CSV table of C-alpha atoms in Angstrom, one decimal:
chain,number,residue,atom,x,y,z
A,1,ASP,CA,12.2,-15.1,-5.9
A,2,THR,CA,9.1,-15.9,-3.9
A,3,GLY,CA,7.7,-12.4,-3.6
A,4,VAL,CA,4.5,-11.1,-5.2
A,5,SER,CA,4.7,-10.9,-9.0
A,6,GLN,CA,2.5,-9.0,-11.4
A,7,ASN,CA,2.2,-9.2,-15.2
A,8,PRO,CA,2.4,-7.4,-17.4
A,9,ARG,CA,4.6,-4.6,-15.9
A,10,HIS,CA,3.4,-2.1,-18.4
A,11,LYS,CA,0.3,-2.0,-20.6
A,12,ILE,CA,-0.6,0.6,-23.2
A,13,THR,CA,-4.1,0.4,-24.6
A,14,LYS,CA,-6.5,2.5,-26.5
A,15,ARG,CA,-9.7,3.9,-24.9
A,16,GLY,CA,-12.5,1.4,-25.1
A,17,GLN,CA,-10.4,-1.7,-25.1
A,18,ASN,CA,-10.4,-4.3,-22.4
A,19,VAL,CA,-7.3,-5.2,-20.3
A,20,THR,CA,-6.5,-7.9,-17.9
A,21,PHE,CA,-3.8,-8.0,-15.3
A,22,ARG,CA,-2.5,-10.9,-13.3
A,23,CYS,CA,-1.1,-11.2,-9.8
A,24,ASP,CA,0.7,-14.1,-8.2
A,25,PRO,CA,0.8,-13.8,-4.5
A,26,ILE,CA,3.4,-15.3,-2.1
A,27,SER,CA,2.5,-19.0,-2.1
A,28,GLU,CA,1.3,-19.5,1.4
A,29,HIS,CA,-0.6,-16.2,1.6
A,30,ASN,CA,-4.4,-16.6,1.6
A,31,ARG,CA,-5.3,-12.9,1.4
A,32,LEU,CA,-4.9,-10.9,-1.8
A,33,TYR,CA,-5.5,-7.2,-2.3
A,34,TRP,CA,-5.7,-4.9,-5.3
A,35,TYR,CA,-4.9,-1.2,-5.0
A,36,ARG,CA,-4.6,1.6,-7.6
A,37,GLN,CA,-2.1,4.4,-7.4
A,38,THR,CA,-2.1,7.6,-9.4
A,39,LEU,CA,0.7,10.2,-9.5
A,40,GLY,CA,1.2,12.0,-6.3
A,41,GLN,CA,-1.2,9.8,-4.3
A,42,GLY,CA,-0.9,6.9,-2.1
A,43,PRO,CA,-2.3,3.5,-3.1
A,44,GLU,CA,-6.1,3.4,-3.0
A,45,PHE,CA,-7.9,0.1,-2.0
A,46,LEU,CA,-10.0,-1.6,-4.7
A,47,THR,CA,-10.8,-5.1,-3.4
A,48,TYR,CA,-9.5,-8.0,-1.5
A,49,PHE,CA,-9.9,-11.8,-1.4
A,50,GLN,CA,-9.7,-14.4,1.4
A,51,ASN,CA,-8.8,-17.5,-0.5
A,52,GLU,CA,-11.2,-17.5,-3.5
A,53,ALA,CA,-13.9,-15.4,-1.8
A,54,GLN,CA,-14.0,-11.7,-2.6
A,55,LEU,CA,-14.7,-10.1,0.8
A,56,GLU,CA,-14.8,-6.4,0.1
A,57,LYS,CA,-15.0,-4.0,-2.8
A,58,SER,CA,-14.4,-0.3,-2.8
A,59,ARG,CA,-16.8,2.1,-4.4
A,60,LEU,CA,-13.9,3.0,-6.6
A,61,LEU,CA,-14.4,-0.4,-8.3
A,62,SER,CA,-17.0,0.5,-10.9
A,63,ASP,CA,-19.0,-2.1,-12.9
A,64,ARG,CA,-16.3,-2.0,-15.6
A,65,PHE,CA,-13.8,-3.5,-13.1
A,66,SER,CA,-14.0,-7.2,-12.2
A,67,ALA,CA,-11.5,-9.2,-10.1
A,68,GLU,CA,-11.3,-13.0,-9.7
A,69,ARG,CA,-9.3,-15.4,-7.7
A,70,PRO,CA,-10.7,-18.7,-9.0
A,71,LYS,CA,-8.6,-21.2,-7.1
A,72,GLY,CA,-7.4,-19.1,-4.2
A,73,SER,CA,-4.0,-18.7,-5.8
A,74,PHE,CA,-3.4,-16.1,-8.5
A,75,SER,CA,-5.8,-13.3,-9.2
A,76,THR,CA,-6.9,-11.3,-12.3
A,77,LEU,CA,-8.2,-7.8,-12.5
A,78,GLU,CA,-10.1,-6.9,-15.7
A,79,ILE,CA,-11.0,-3.5,-16.8
A,80,GLN,CA,-13.6,-3.3,-19.6
A,81,ARG,CA,-14.1,-0.4,-21.9
A,82,THR,CA,-11.0,1.4,-20.6
A,83,GLU,CA,-11.1,5.2,-20.1
A,84,GLN,CA,-8.3,7.7,-19.9
A,85,GLY,CA,-9.0,8.1,-16.2
A,86,ASP,CA,-8.1,4.4,-15.6
A,87,SER,CA,-4.5,5.3,-16.3
A,88,ALA,CA,-2.7,4.4,-13.1
A,89,MET,CA,-0.4,1.9,-11.4
A,90,TYR,CA,-2.3,-1.2,-10.3
A,91,LEU,CA,-0.7,-2.8,-7.3
A,92,CYS,CA,-1.4,-6.2,-5.9
A,93,ALA,CA,-0.5,-7.2,-2.3
A,94,SER,CA,-0.8,-10.4,-0.3
A,95,SER,CA,-0.8,-11.3,3.4
A,96,LEU,CA,-0.7,-14.5,5.4
A,97,GLY,CA,-4.0,-14.1,7.1
A,98,GLY,CA,-4.8,-16.1,10.2
A,99,SER,CA,-4.4,-14.8,13.7
A,100,GLY,CA,-1.9,-12.4,15.0
A,101,ARG,CA,-0.5,-9.0,13.9
A,102,LEU,CA,2.3,-10.4,11.8
A,103,SER,CA,-0.2,-12.4,9.8
A,104,TYR,CA,-1.7,-9.2,8.3
A,105,GLU,CA,1.3,-7.3,7.0
A,106,GLN,CA,0.8,-6.8,3.3
A,107,TYR,CA,3.6,-7.5,0.8
A,108,PHE,CA,3.3,-5.6,-2.5
A,109,GLY,CA,4.2,-6.6,-6.0
A,110,PRO,CA,5.9,-4.2,-8.4
A,111,GLY,CA,2.7,-3.1,-10.0
A,112,THR,CA,1.3,-2.9,-13.5
A,113,ARG,CA,1.4,0.5,-15.1
A,114,LEU,CA,-1.6,1.1,-17.3
A,115,THR,CA,-1.7,3.9,-19.9
A,116,VAL,CA,-4.9,4.5,-21.8
A,117,THR,CA,-4.5,6.6,-24.9
B,1,ASP,CA,-12.1,12.3,2.0
B,2,GLN,CA,-8.4,11.7,2.9
B,3,GLN,CA,-8.4,9.8,6.2
B,4,VAL,CA,-4.7,9.6,6.4
B,5,LYS,CA,-2.6,12.7,5.7
B,6,GLN,CA,1.1,13.3,5.2
B,7,ASN,CA,1.4,17.1,5.0
B,8,SER,CA,5.1,17.2,4.0
B,9,PRO,CA,5.5,16.1,0.4
B,10,SER,CA,9.3,16.2,0.7
B,11,LEU,CA,12.1,16.2,3.3
B,12,SER,CA,15.9,16.6,3.0
B,13,VAL,CA,18.3,15.4,5.7
B,14,GLN,CA,22.0,15.2,6.1
B,15,GLU,CA,23.5,11.7,6.3
B,16,GLY,CA,23.9,10.7,9.9
B,17,ARG,CA,21.2,13.0,11.2
B,18,ILE,CA,17.7,12.1,12.3
B,19,SER,CA,14.8,11.9,9.8
B,20,ILE,CA,11.3,12.5,11.2
B,21,LEU,CA,8.3,11.7,8.9
B,22,ASN,CA,4.9,12.7,10.2
B,23,CYS,CA,1.4,11.3,9.5
B,24,ASP,CA,-2.0,12.4,10.8
B,25,TYR,CA,-5.3,10.5,10.6
B,26,THR,CA,-8.9,11.4,11.2
B,27,ASN,CA,-10.6,8.1,11.8
B,28,SER,CA,-10.5,7.2,15.5
B,29,MET,CA,-11.4,3.6,14.6
B,30,PHE,CA,-8.0,3.0,13.1
B,31,ASP,CA,-6.1,0.6,15.3
B,32,TYR,CA,-3.2,-0.7,13.1
B,33,PHE,CA,-0.6,1.5,11.5
B,34,LEU,CA,2.2,0.8,9.1
B,35,TRP,CA,5.0,2.5,7.3
B,36,TYR,CA,6.0,1.5,3.8
B,37,LYS,CA,9.0,2.6,1.8
B,38,LYS,CA,8.8,2.9,-2.0
B,39,TYR,CA,11.6,3.1,-4.6
B,40,PRO,CA,10.8,4.2,-8.2
B,41,ALA,CA,9.4,1.4,-10.4
B,42,GLU,CA,8.9,-0.9,-7.4
B,43,GLY,CA,6.0,-1.7,-5.2
B,44,PRO,CA,5.9,-0.4,-1.6
B,45,THR,CA,8.0,-2.4,0.9
B,46,PHE,CA,6.9,-2.9,4.4
B,47,LEU,CA,9.0,-1.1,7.0
B,48,ILE,CA,7.5,-1.2,10.4
B,49,SER,CA,4.1,-1.4,12.1
B,50,ILE,CA,2.4,-0.5,15.4
B,51,SER,CA,-0.9,-1.4,16.9
B,52,SER,CA,-3.0,1.0,18.9
B,53,ILE,CA,-2.2,-0.7,22.2
B,54,LYS,CA,1.3,0.6,22.0
B,55,ASP,CA,2.8,4.0,21.6
B,56,LYS,CA,6.2,3.0,20.4
B,57,ASN,CA,7.8,0.3,18.3
B,58,GLU,CA,11.5,0.0,17.3
B,59,ASP,CA,13.2,-2.0,14.7
B,60,GLY,CA,16.9,-1.2,14.3
B,61,ARG,CA,17.3,2.4,13.0
B,62,PHE,CA,13.5,2.8,12.6
B,63,THR,CA,11.1,3.8,15.4
B,64,VAL,CA,7.4,4.6,15.0
B,65,PHE,CA,5.6,6.7,17.6
B,66,LEU,CA,1.9,6.7,18.0
B,67,ASN,CA,-0.1,9.5,19.8
B,68,LYS,CA,-3.7,8.3,19.8
B,69,SER,CA,-5.1,11.4,21.4
B,70,ALA,CA,-3.6,13.6,18.7
B,71,LYS,CA,-4.3,11.1,16.0
B,72,HIS,CA,-0.7,11.4,14.9
B,73,LEU,CA,2.2,9.0,14.2
B,74,SER,CA,5.7,9.6,13.2
B,75,LEU,CA,8.6,7.6,11.9
B,76,HIS,CA,12.1,8.3,13.1
B,77,ILE,CA,15.2,7.1,11.2
B,78,VAL,CA,18.4,7.4,13.1
B,79,PRO,CA,21.0,7.7,11.7
B,80,SER,CA,19.8,8.5,8.2
B,81,GLN,CA,21.7,6.9,5.3
B,82,PRO,CA,21.7,7.7,1.6
B,83,GLY,CA,20.0,4.4,0.9
B,84,ASP,CA,17.0,5.6,2.9
B,85,SER,CA,16.2,8.0,0.1
B,86,ALA,CA,12.7,7.0,-1.1
B,87,VAL,CA,9.0,7.8,-0.8
B,88,TYR,CA,7.6,6.9,2.6
B,89,PHE,CA,3.9,6.1,3.0
B,90,CYS,CA,2.0,5.7,6.2
B,91,ALA,CA,-1.1,3.5,6.2
B,92,ALA,CA,-3.8,2.6,8.7
B,93,SER,CA,-6.6,0.1,9.0
B,94,VAL,CA,-9.5,-0.8,11.2
B,95,GLY,CA,-8.6,-4.2,12.5
B,96,TYR,CA,-6.1,-6.5,11.2
B,97,GLY,CA,-6.3,-7.8,7.6
B,98,ASN,CA,-8.7,-5.2,6.3
B,99,GLN,CA,-8.0,-2.6,3.7
B,100,PHE,CA,-5.3,0.0,4.3
B,101,TYR,CA,-5.8,3.7,3.9
B,102,PHE,CA,-2.6,5.3,2.7
B,103,GLY,CA,-1.3,8.8,3.0
B,104,THR,CA,0.0,10.7,0.0
B,105,GLY,CA,3.7,10.0,0.8
B,106,THR,CA,6.7,12.0,1.8
B,107,SER,CA,9.8,11.9,-0.4
B,108,LEU,CA,12.9,11.6,1.7
B,109,THR,CA,16.3,12.6,0.4
B,110,VAL,CA,19.3,11.9,2.5
B,111,ILE,CA,22.3,14.0,1.4
B,112,PRO,CA,25.7,12.4,1.7
């Protein structure tokens, strides 16, 4: 399967612990996005990368959150000192980039569900 | 502030009939719109898109209509099938490749 993959699929952690999620985009896609989705809401944008460069960050991304894409391939999202309000589904998406409408359609992974107790 | 709104949390339709899902937006700078479909425990799946230079786009049973003056778009599914039962999200962006703003979703149930 060559779709977007995310690991782990589920994570339960205690408040105050650090967690890290991984996203592997579709191999030829150079744009990678992170979103967060809570119950009853649509996905909310967190940040995105063009290759290894982080081009935009939402104000939702507090200083406890950091994302990297060191070699322009996979990406990690780390949350430090987790809080109960961080409990959500964290979604990763990728797109081809380049020119043209079809290059920017975003393909989503299955998500990582985080529960902070 | 919710820039993309889906005011109907749920919709039930008989199999074979038309499903119409609606979406409103407030940001007049949005120029690219998409519909995503989501099954439980899966990420959203791209369905169909439309840019602001068009007012209609069709793909098989799915048609998206865009009314820029009303800042409204709709997704028509004809004929509806039980496998279409899912949550549908509309999304919008300013320019291609930038962040999407999503609505809160409409849960569609197609009754056999």
